[in-house]
Amino acid sequence: MMDFLHHLTFWDWLAFGTLLLILEIFGAGGYLLWIGIAAACVGVLSYLFPELPWAWQFFLFAILSVLTAVFWWQRQRSAGKPSAQPGLNRRGSELIGRSFVLHEAIIGGRGKIKAGDSLWLVSGPDLPAGTPIRVVGQDGVLLRVEADSSN
């Protein structure tokens, strides 16, 4: 075993990195990706510095693995921050609080309003078409409405 460690080549590190990247394909959630990249980096370093002792190669692999894992962790953590545009991909949220005229009667709790050039499904109390309503909430593509008493 020690003979193998004393004669590690860049091919060994590249093969190890490739193996980790292949295992990543099977669903490791990004963890083996960064460790595989660290192994490939050690392979490149051992190619550039062929006399690099095996102990230093393992030390560099450990350091690079930790650095890439911390980089990934920080990137994932920053991706979870609230958006500067909270209504993005929630088109109906901009309609909350606005008043409209009921386009199709609400029967059995369902009806439609026309907002701009779009028809929206609404839920609320049964009301006839032409009734002024106000949007009070959103459930996916369904807007919750109530009769607008201000008109």
GROMACS .gro file of C-alpha atoms in nm:
model
  151
    1MET     CA    1   0.000   0.000   0.000
    2MET     CA    2   0.275   0.241   0.088
    3ASP     CA    3   0.441   0.166  -0.245
    4PHE     CA    4   0.120   0.273  -0.422
    5LEU     CA    5   0.103   0.595  -0.218
    6HIS     CA    6   0.466   0.681  -0.294
    7HIS     CA    7   0.398   0.646  -0.665
    8LEU     CA    8   0.068   0.833  -0.698
    9THR     CA    9   0.039   0.999  -1.036
   10PHE     CA   10  -0.192   1.262  -1.172
   11TRP     CA   11  -0.380   0.983  -1.352
   12ASP     CA   12  -0.479   0.834  -1.017
   13TRP     CA   13  -0.625   1.164  -0.901
   14LEU     CA   14  -0.802   1.226  -1.231
   15ALA     CA   15  -0.949   0.874  -1.222
   16PHE     CA   16  -1.064   0.929  -0.863
   17GLY     CA   17  -1.219   1.264  -0.956
   18THR     CA   18  -1.392   1.107  -1.257
   19LEU     CA   19  -1.529   0.828  -1.038
   20LEU     CA   20  -1.668   1.081  -0.792
   21LEU     CA   21  -1.827   1.281  -1.074
   22ILE     CA   22  -1.986   0.964  -1.215
   23LEU     CA   23  -2.124   0.879  -0.870
   24GLU     CA   24  -2.262   1.234  -0.851
   25ILE     CA   25  -2.476   1.160  -1.155
   26PHE     CA   26  -2.662   0.900  -0.949
   27GLY     CA   27  -2.793   1.164  -0.712
   28ALA     CA   28  -2.552   1.275  -0.442
   29GLY     CA   29  -2.704   1.624  -0.435
   30GLY     CA   30  -2.393   1.817  -0.534
   31TYR     CA   31  -2.160   1.691  -0.262
   32LEU     CA   32  -1.951   1.455  -0.471
   33LEU     CA   33  -1.934   1.712  -0.749
   34TRP     CA   34  -1.717   1.944  -0.544
   35ILE     CA   35  -1.504   1.667  -0.395
   36GLY     CA   36  -1.453   1.531  -0.749
   37ILE     CA   37  -1.345   1.876  -0.864
   38ALA     CA   38  -1.101   1.892  -0.571
   39ALA     CA   39  -0.956   1.554  -0.676
   40ALA     CA   40  -0.920   1.676  -1.035
   41CYS     CA   41  -0.744   1.991  -0.909
   42VAL     CA   42  -0.497   1.776  -0.713
   43GLY     CA   43  -0.446   1.577  -1.033
   44VAL     CA   44  -0.359   1.895  -1.220
   45LEU     CA   45  -0.127   2.006  -0.940
   46SER     CA   46   0.048   1.669  -0.933
   47TYR     CA   47   0.091   1.696  -1.311
   48LEU     CA   48   0.247   2.043  -1.276
   49PHE     CA   49   0.460   1.936  -0.977
   50PRO     CA   50   0.542   1.566  -1.031
   51GLU     CA   51   0.769   1.549  -0.724
   52LEU     CA   52   0.486   1.652  -0.488
   53PRO     CA   53   0.490   1.400  -0.199
   54TRP     CA   54   0.180   1.187  -0.148
   55ALA     CA   55   0.122   1.335   0.199
   56TRP     CA   56   0.103   1.684   0.047
   57GLN     CA   57  -0.129   1.555  -0.223
   58PHE     CA   58  -0.370   1.422   0.039
   59PHE     CA   59  -0.336   1.743   0.241
   60LEU     CA   60  -0.421   1.951  -0.069
   61PHE     CA   61  -0.711   1.721  -0.146
   62ALA     CA   62  -0.848   1.765   0.206
   63ILE     CA   63  -0.810   2.144   0.196
   64LEU     CA   64  -0.960   2.177  -0.152
   65SER     CA   65  -1.248   1.946  -0.057
   66VAL     CA   66  -1.332   2.161   0.244
   67LEU     CA   67  -1.297   2.486   0.048
   68THR     CA   68  -1.518   2.367  -0.237
   69ALA     CA   69  -1.776   2.228   0.008
   70VAL     CA   70  -1.786   2.559   0.196
   71PHE     CA   71  -1.818   2.744  -0.135
   72TRP     CA   72  -2.112   2.519  -0.231
   73TRP     CA   73  -2.273   2.560   0.112
   74GLN     CA   74  -2.249   2.941   0.096
   75ARG     CA   75  -2.384   2.944  -0.259
   76GLN     CA   76  -2.680   2.727  -0.161
   77ARG     CA   77  -2.746   2.939   0.146
   78SER     CA   78  -2.743   3.264  -0.051
   79ALA     CA   79  -2.979   3.113  -0.309
   80GLY     CA   80  -3.241   3.074  -0.036
   81LYS     CA   81  -3.259   3.445   0.043
   82PRO     CA   82  -3.585   3.623  -0.031
   83SER     CA   83  -3.615   3.769  -0.375
   84ALA     CA   84  -3.614   4.142  -0.439
   85GLN     CA   85  -3.924   4.069  -0.650
   86PRO     CA   86  -4.150   3.859  -0.426
   87GLY     CA   87  -4.434   3.862  -0.680
   88LEU     CA   88  -4.219   3.704  -0.950
   89ASN     CA   89  -4.387   3.388  -1.083
   90ARG     CA   90  -4.700   3.476  -0.883
   91ARG     CA   91  -4.886   3.689  -1.132
   92GLY     CA   92  -5.207   3.693  -0.932
   93SER     CA   93  -5.043   3.846  -0.624
   94GLU     CA   94  -5.041   4.187  -0.795
   95LEU     CA   95  -5.422   4.167  -0.815
   96ILE     CA   96  -5.474   4.129  -0.439
   97GLY     CA   97  -5.658   4.430  -0.301
   98ARG     CA   98  -5.783   4.547  -0.641
   99SER     CA   99  -6.148   4.573  -0.739
  100PHE     CA  100  -6.301   4.424  -1.054
  101VAL     CA  101  -6.639   4.348  -1.203
  102LEU     CA  102  -6.739   3.983  -1.204
  103HIS     CA  103  -6.716   3.860  -1.565
  104GLU     CA  104  -6.895   3.528  -1.509
  105ALA     CA  105  -7.123   3.458  -1.215
  106ILE     CA  106  -6.983   3.272  -0.916
  107ILE     CA  107  -7.189   2.955  -0.898
  108GLY     CA  108  -7.097   2.679  -0.655
  109GLY     CA  109  -6.805   2.889  -0.532
  110ARG     CA  110  -6.638   2.934  -0.875
  111GLY     CA  111  -6.651   3.213  -1.133
  112LYS     CA  112  -6.431   3.436  -1.349
  113ILE     CA  113  -6.308   3.794  -1.362
  114LYS     CA  114  -6.139   3.980  -1.641
  115ALA     CA  115  -5.816   4.151  -1.535
  116GLY     CA  116  -5.643   4.327  -1.823
  117ASP     CA  117  -5.647   4.085  -2.114
  118SER     CA  118  -5.674   3.771  -1.897
  119LEU     CA  119  -5.958   3.576  -1.746
  120TRP     CA  120  -5.893   3.456  -1.391
  121LEU     CA  121  -6.072   3.182  -1.202
  122VAL     CA  122  -6.210   3.308  -0.874
  123SER     CA  123  -6.360   3.149  -0.565
  124GLY     CA  124  -6.598   3.313  -0.326
  125PRO     CA  125  -6.964   3.346  -0.233
  126ASP     CA  126  -7.219   3.296  -0.509
  127LEU     CA  127  -7.266   3.631  -0.688
  128PRO     CA  128  -7.424   3.730  -1.021
  129ALA     CA  129  -7.218   3.850  -1.320
  130GLY     CA  130  -7.151   4.225  -1.314
  131THR     CA  131  -7.115   4.241  -0.935
  132PRO     CA  132  -6.824   4.454  -0.810
  133ILE     CA  133  -6.577   4.231  -0.626
  134ARG     CA  134  -6.241   4.271  -0.454
  135VAL     CA  135  -5.955   4.019  -0.467
  136VAL     CA  136  -5.858   3.921  -0.112
  137GLY     CA  137  -5.611   3.634  -0.170
  138GLN     CA  138  -5.463   3.378  -0.404
  139ASP     CA  139  -5.442   2.997  -0.401
  140GLY     CA  140  -5.219   2.904  -0.696
  141VAL     CA  141  -5.408   3.015  -1.007
  142LEU     CA  142  -5.734   3.064  -0.817
  143LEU     CA  143  -5.811   3.410  -0.678
  144ARG     CA  144  -6.020   3.443  -0.363
  145VAL     CA  145  -6.275   3.725  -0.388
  146GLU     CA  146  -6.551   3.887  -0.188
  147ALA     CA  147  -6.820   4.136  -0.276
  148ASP     CA  148  -6.683   4.491  -0.289
  149SER     CA  149  -6.898   4.697  -0.054
  150SER     CA  150  -6.719   5.024  -0.138
  151ASN     CA  151  -6.904   5.054  -0.473
   0.00000   0.00000   0.00000
